[in-house]
Each structure stands twice: as structure tokens, then as C-alpha cells.
Short mmCIF file of C-alpha atoms in Angstrom, two decimals:
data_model
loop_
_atom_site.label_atom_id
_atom_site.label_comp_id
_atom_site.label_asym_id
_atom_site.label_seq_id
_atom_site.Cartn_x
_atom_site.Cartn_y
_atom_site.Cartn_z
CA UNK A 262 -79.30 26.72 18.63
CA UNK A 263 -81.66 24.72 20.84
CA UNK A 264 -82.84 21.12 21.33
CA UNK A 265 -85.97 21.63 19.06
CA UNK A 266 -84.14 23.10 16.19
CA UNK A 267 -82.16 20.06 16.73
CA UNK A 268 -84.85 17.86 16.79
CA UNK A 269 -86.35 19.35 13.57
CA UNK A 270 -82.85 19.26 11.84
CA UNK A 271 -82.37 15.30 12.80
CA UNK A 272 -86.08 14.55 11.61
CA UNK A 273 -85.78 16.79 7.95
CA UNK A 274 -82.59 14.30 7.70
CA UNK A 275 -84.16 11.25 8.43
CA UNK A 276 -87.07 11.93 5.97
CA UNK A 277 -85.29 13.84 3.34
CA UNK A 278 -87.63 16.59 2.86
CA UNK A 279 -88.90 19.06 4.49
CA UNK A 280 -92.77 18.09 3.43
CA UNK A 281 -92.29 14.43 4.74
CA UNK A 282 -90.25 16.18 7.89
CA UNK A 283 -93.37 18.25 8.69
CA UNK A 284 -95.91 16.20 8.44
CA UNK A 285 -93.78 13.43 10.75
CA UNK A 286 -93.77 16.53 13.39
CA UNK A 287 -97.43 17.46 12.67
CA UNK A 288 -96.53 21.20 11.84
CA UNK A 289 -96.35 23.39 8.94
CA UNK A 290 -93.66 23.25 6.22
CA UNK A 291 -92.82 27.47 6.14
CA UNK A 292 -91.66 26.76 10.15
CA UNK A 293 -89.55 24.27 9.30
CA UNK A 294 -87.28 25.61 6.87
CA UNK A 295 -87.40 28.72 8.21
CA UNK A 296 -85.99 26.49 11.19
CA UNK A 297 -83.50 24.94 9.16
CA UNK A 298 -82.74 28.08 7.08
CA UNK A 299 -81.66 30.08 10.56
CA UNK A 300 -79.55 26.71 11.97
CA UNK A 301 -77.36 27.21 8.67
CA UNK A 302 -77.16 30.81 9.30
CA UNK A 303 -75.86 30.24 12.69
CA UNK A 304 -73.31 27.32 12.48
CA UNK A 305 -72.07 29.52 9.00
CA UNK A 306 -72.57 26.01 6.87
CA UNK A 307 -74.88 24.16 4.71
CA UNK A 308 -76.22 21.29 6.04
CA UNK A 309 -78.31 19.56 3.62
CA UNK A 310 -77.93 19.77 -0.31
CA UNK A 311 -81.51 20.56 -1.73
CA UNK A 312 -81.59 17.98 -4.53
CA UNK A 313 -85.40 17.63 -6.48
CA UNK A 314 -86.12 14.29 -4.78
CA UNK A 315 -84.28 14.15 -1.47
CA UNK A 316 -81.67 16.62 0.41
CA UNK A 317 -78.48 15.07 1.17
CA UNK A 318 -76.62 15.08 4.63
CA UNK A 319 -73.18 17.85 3.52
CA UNK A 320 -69.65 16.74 5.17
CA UNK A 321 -70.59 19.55 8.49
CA UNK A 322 -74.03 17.76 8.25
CA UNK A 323 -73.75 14.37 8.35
CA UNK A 324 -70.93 15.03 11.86
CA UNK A 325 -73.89 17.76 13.32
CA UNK A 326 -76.78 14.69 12.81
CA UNK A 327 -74.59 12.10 14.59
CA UNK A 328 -74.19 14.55 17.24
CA UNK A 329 -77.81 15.58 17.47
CA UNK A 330 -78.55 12.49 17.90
CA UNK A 331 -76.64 11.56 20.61
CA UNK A 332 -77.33 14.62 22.44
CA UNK A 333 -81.25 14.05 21.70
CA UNK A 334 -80.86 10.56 23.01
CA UNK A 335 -79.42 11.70 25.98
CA UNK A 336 -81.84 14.58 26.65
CA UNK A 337 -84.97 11.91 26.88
CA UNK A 338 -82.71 9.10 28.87
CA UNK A 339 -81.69 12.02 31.50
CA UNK A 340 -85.82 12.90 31.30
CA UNK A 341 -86.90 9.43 31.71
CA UNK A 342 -85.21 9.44 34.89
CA UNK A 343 -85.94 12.18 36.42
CA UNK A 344 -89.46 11.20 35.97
CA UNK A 345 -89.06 7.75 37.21
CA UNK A 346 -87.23 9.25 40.88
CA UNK A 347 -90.22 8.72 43.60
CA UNK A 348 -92.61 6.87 40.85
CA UNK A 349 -93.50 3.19 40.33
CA UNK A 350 -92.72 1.28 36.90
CA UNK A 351 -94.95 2.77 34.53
CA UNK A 352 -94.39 3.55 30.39
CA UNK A 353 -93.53 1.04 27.73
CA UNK A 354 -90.88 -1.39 27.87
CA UNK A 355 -89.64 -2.22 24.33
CA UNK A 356 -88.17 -5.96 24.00
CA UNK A 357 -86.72 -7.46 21.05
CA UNK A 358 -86.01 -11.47 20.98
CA UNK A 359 -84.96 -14.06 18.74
CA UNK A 360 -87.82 -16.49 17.68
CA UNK A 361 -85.81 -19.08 19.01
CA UNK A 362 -85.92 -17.54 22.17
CA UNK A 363 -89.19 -16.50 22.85
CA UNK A 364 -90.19 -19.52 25.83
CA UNK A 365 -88.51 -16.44 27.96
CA UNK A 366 -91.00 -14.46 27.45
CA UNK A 367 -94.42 -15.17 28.07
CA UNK A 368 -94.03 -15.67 31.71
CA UNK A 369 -92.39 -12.58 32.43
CA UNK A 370 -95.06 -10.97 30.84
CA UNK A 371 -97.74 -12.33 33.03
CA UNK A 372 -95.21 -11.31 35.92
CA UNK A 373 -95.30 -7.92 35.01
CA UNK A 374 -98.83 -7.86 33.98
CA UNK A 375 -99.53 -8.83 37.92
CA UNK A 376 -96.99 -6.82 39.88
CA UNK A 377 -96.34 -3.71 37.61
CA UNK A 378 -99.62 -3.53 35.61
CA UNK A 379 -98.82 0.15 34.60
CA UNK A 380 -95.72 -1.25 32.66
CA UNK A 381 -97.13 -2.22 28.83
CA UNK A 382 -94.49 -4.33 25.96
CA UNK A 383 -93.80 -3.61 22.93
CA UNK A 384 -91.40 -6.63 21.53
CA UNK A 385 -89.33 -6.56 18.11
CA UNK A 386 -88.23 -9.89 16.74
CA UNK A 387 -85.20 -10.58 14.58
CA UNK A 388 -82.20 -12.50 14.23
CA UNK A 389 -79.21 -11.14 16.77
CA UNK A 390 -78.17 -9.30 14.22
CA UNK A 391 -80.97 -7.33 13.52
CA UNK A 392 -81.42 -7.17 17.37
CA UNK A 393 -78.23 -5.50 17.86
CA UNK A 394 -79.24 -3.16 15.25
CA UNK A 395 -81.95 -2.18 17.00
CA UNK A 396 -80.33 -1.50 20.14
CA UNK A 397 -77.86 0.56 18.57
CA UNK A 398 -80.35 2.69 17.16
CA UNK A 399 -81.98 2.48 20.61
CA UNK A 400 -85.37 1.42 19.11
CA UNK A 401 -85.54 -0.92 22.29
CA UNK A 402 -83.81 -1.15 25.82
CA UNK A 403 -83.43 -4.71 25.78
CA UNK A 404 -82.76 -8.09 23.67
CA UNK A 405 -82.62 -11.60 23.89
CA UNK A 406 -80.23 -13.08 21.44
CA UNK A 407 -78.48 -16.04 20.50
CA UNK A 408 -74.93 -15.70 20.54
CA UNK A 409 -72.12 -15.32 19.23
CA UNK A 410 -72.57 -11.90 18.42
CA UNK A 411 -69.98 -8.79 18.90
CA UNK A 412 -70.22 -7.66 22.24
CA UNK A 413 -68.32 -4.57 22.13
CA UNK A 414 -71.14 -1.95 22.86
CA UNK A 415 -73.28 -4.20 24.97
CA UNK A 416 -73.29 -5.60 28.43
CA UNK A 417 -75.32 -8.83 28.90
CA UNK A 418 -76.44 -11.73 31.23
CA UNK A 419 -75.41 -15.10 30.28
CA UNK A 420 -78.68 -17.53 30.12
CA UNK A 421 -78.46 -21.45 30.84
CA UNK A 422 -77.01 -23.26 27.66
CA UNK A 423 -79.40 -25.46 25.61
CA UNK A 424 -78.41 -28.61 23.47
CA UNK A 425 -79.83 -28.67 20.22
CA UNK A 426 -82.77 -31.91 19.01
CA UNK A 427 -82.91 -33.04 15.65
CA UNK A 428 -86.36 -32.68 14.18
CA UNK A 429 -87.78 -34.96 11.62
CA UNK A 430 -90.73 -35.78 9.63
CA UNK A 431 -92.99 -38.44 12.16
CA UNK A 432 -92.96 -40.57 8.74
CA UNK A 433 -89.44 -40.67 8.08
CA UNK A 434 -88.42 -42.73 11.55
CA UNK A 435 -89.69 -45.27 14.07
CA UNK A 436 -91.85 -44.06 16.08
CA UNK A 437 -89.58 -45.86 19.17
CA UNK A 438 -86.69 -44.13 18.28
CA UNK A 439 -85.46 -41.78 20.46
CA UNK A 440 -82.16 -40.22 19.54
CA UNK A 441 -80.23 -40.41 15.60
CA UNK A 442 -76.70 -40.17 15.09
CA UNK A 443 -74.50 -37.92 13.19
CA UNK A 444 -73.70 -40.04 10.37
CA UNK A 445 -77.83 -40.22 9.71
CA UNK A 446 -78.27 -36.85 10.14
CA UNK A 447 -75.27 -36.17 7.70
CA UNK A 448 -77.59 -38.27 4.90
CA UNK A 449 -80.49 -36.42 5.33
CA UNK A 450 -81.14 -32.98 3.73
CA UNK A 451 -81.04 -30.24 6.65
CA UNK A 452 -83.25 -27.24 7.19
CA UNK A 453 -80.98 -24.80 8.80
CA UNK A 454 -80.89 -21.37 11.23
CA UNK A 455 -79.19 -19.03 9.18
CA UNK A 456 -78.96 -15.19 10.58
CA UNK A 457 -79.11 -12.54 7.66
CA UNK A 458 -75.65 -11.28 8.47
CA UNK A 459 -72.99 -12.10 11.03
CA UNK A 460 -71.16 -15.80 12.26
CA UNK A 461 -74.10 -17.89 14.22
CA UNK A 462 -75.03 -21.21 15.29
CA UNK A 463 -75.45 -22.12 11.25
CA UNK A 464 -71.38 -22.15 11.00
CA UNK A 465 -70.74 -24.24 14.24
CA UNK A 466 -74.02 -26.93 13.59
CA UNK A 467 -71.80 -27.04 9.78
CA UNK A 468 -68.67 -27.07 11.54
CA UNK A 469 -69.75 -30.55 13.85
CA UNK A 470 -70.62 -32.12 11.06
CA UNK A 471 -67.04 -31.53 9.30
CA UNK A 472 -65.27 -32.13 12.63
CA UNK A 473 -66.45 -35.71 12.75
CA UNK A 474 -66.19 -36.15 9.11
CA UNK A 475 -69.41 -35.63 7.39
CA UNK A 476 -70.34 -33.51 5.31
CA UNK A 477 -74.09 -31.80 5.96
CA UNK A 478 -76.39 -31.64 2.62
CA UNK A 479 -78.03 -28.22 3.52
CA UNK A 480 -80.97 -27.47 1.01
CA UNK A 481 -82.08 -24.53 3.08
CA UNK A 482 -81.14 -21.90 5.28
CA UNK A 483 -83.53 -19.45 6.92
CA UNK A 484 -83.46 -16.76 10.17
CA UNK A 485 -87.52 -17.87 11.43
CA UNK A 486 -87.62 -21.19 13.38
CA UNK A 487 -91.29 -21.60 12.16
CA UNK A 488 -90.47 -21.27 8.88
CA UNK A 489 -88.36 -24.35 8.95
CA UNK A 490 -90.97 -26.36 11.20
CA UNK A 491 -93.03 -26.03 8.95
CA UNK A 492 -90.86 -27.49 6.25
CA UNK A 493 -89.96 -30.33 8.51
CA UNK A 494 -93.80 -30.99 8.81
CA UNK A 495 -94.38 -30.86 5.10
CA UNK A 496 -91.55 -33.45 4.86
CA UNK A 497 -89.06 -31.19 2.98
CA UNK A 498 -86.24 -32.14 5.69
CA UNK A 499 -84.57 -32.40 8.94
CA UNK A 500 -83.87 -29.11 11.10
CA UNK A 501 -82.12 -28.82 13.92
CA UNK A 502 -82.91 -26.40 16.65
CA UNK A 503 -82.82 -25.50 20.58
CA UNK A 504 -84.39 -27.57 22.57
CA UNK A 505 -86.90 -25.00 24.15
CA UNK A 506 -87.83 -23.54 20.69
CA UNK A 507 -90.28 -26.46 20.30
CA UNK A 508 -91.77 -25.66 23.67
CA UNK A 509 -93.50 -22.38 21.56
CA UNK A 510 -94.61 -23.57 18.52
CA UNK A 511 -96.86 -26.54 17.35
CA UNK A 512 -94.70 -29.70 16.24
CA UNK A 513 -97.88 -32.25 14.99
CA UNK A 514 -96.27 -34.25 12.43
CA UNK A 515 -92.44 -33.68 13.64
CA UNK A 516 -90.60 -35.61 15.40
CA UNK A 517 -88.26 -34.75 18.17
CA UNK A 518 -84.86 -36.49 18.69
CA UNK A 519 -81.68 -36.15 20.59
CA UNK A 520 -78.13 -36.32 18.61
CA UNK A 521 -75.95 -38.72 19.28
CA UNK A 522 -72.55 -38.60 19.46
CA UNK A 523 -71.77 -34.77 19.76
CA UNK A 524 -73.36 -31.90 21.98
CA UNK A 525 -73.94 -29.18 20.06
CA UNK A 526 -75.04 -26.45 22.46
CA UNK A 527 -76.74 -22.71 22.09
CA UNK A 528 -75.55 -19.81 24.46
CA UNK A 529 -78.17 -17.11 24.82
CA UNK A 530 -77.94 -13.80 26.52
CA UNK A 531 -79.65 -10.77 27.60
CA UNK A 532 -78.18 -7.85 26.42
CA UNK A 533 -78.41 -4.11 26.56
CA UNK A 534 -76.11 -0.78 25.53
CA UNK A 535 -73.13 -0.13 28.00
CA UNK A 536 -73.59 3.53 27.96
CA UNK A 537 -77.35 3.85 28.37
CA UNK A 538 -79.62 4.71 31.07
CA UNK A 539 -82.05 1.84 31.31
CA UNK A 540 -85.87 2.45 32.43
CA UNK A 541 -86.89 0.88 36.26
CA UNK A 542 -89.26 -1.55 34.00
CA UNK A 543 -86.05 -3.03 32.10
CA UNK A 544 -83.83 -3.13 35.09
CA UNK A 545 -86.45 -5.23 36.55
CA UNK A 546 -87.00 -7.35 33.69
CA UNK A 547 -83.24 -8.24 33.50
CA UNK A 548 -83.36 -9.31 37.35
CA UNK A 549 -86.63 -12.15 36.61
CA UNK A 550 -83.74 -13.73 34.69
CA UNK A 551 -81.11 -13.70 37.66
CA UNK A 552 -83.81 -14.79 39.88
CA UNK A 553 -85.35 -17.65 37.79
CA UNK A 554 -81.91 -19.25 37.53
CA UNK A 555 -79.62 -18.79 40.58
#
């Protein structure tokens, strides 16, 4: 057994068949199950029922793939740095972030773009969820997330806290007003942040509402900040968001207002797998955050 038979094993699970399998590797398909066909022979096992559509992970190979992959992961991280011993930051650093988020971002960019202009991005966006998804799968090295979010696998660097703004229709107010209370808010029908899976700022914005003894008339919850901008513009409702999401995306026809009587705040983080080697490029990407707010 060797890493490539590995490799070829982990990608003929992944597709499901051998023909998908080798045209993923850009080889032939008589190779690859000859490949597969001498694995078998040496671990003594079957590791993939041959159904007519798609072959099925067995008991011994569903435990071999997890380990495969581990091992596979570990092979390229142990590569990657090698390589990167004596060398500048160079290769692609992959990025996820939250929509909400994303006023991080385009300044670092042009940082890198300057100082390290062998270093190119290739950013995933998602809720936190999804984000920490992604990590675990180790389709990127970094993400910047809203929190809360379960923390177990991931080590992270706190960002500033942001209040949230109410976020109205320019029609439906004064156009002197500068902040609206609770109780008005409570009246009006919301727009919300919802994540696709997982306890986020949707359950605590709810949950100041009901602490002060309103109860919020949500008509709409949705992961994509622009999404619900664009409601607010159309006059469907009232969102409410972080302050610096508004600083990325156009707001003609909104209008922006703090909340009274409560502080409802967003913590944000960097984070980034415990137990992974991370790239020069994403090491330094995680210090322009330490720097920009000591």
C-alpha cells in the first residue's frame, strides 16, 4: 500500500465510480480498478460494494477512507512546509468569511497584493456554519465568522465587538431621526440574519426583544445580508444588522438608525483548525488583525 493507491481509493469514494474517479484523476479507468482491485487483495477486505449506480463505502471501508484522509491531509501540510523553509509567501491562500464580515477584507487584500504579491486569494462565503464546515473539510485555512459557534476543533482571535443599527425604509421615518426604540422596532415587521443551521445572532436579536417584553413580528429570515437590504429598500421591512456590514454594500433608500434602549452586540472571530499546519501566507494574514487592533 502506498500514498497514491490511497489517493486513488479516497477519490473512487468520493465520486462513486470508478469512470467519474478517473476522469477526476485524468487517467484511464483499467488502472484504476486494477488499483483498487490489488488494495482489496492486500488489506484481505472489500472496500466498496459495486452497486449499478454508485459503490458504497463497506464497514473496513468507510474506517480506511477516514484514515486516508487524514493521512493524505497530512502528507501535503508536512509538504507545504517543507517547501515554504527558506522561501517567501507564495501559493494560494483560501479565505472563507461571513457576508457580514467582509469590511475585513478588502484592505488586507491590497496589503498583501503590495508586500507579498506572489500570494493570490481564493475566498468562500457562508454563514459560520457553513464556514466551519469548510474548515473541517480543510477546503480553506482560514475563516471569519460571527459567533457563537462551537469552538471545539478551532483556535481563533477575538475581533472588536460591533453594536447592531436598525435599518429602515428612508420613507417610513423622519428624515431627523436618529435612533428608534425597542418598542417601535417590536411594531414593525423585521427582516432577520438567520444561519442555515446552528444558534446565532437571530436567537439573541429574538431573545432582546422578549427580555424587555416585546414580542418581534419576524416575516423573514435569511443567511445573505444583501438579500435583506434589499428588502429593506423595496420597503418589505426593518432589518437589523452590524454596524460595519453597511460600510460594504449600497444602502440608497435605507435608513440607518441606532437602538435605543438595549445594546445588542456581534462578536466576530478569526478562526482556524487546532491541529493543522497553517501556510506562512495565513499566519500572516491572522497577524494584520492583531496589528490593526492592539
Amino acid at each position: 500500500m502506498d500514498l497514491k493507491q490511497l489517493r486513488y481509493f479516497v477519490t473512487i469514494a468520493q465520486e462513486g465510480q470508478v469512470t467519474r474517479a478517473a476522469k477526476k484523476l485524468h487517467m484511464a479507468q483499467p488502472p484504476l480498478s486494477q488499483s483498487l482491485k490489488m488494495l482489496e487483495n492486500e488489506i484481505g477486505t472489500p472496500l466498496l460494494e459495486r452497486n449499478r449506480r454508485k459503490m458504497e463505502l463497506t464497514e473496513a471501508g468507510k474506517t480506511l477512507y477516514l484514515k486516508a484522509q487524514a493521512l493524505l491531509h497530512q502528507f501535503e501540510e508536512t509538504l507545504s512546509e517543507v517547501k515554504e523553509i527558506g522561501q517567501g509567501l507564495r501559493g494560494m491562500l483560501s479565505v472563507g468569511c461571513v457576508k457580514s464580515c467582509f469590511a475585513y477584507i478588502p484592505e488586507r487584500v491590497q496589503f498583501f497584493r503590495k508586500e507579498y504579491p506572489q500570494v493570490t486569494f481564493e475566498f468562500r462565503e457562508g454563514d459560520s456554519f457553513q464556514l466551519a464546515q469548510y474548515l473541517e473539510n480543510r477546503d480553506i485555512e482560514l475563516a471569519i465568522v460571527r459567533l457563537p459557534l462551537a469552538m471545539n476543533h478551532f483556535a481563533y482571535l477575538p475581533l472588536p465587538n460591533e453594536k447592531y443599527v436598525a435599518v429602515l425604509p428612508e420613507s417610513w421615518i423622519s428624515p431627523t431621526q436618529k435612533q428608534i426604540p425597542m418598542e417601535d422596532l417590536a411594531q414593525m415587521p423585521l427582516l432577520l440574519l438567520h444561519r442555515i443551521s446552528g444558534v446565532g445572532q437571530y436567537e439573541i436579536i429574538v431573545d432582546q426583544f422578549r427580555a424587555q417584553g416585546f414580542e418581534p413580528q419576524v416575516v423573514c429570515e435569511c443567511p445573505d445580508a444583501t438579500m435583506l437590504l434589499s428588502l429593506v429598500n423595496a420597503g418589505v421591512g426593518v432589518t437589523l444588522l452590524p454596524k460595519s456590514t453597511l460600510f460594504m454594500f449600497l444602502t440608497k433608500g435605507v435608513k440607518v438608525l441606532e437602538i435605543q434602549e438595549t445594546e445588542i452586540t456581534s462578536e466576530s472571530a478569526v478562526i482556524w483548525l487546532k491541529d493543522r499546519h497553517l501556510s506562512k501566507s495565513a499566519l500572516r494574514f491572522i497577524e494584520t488583525f492583531e496589528c490593526s487592533w492592539k
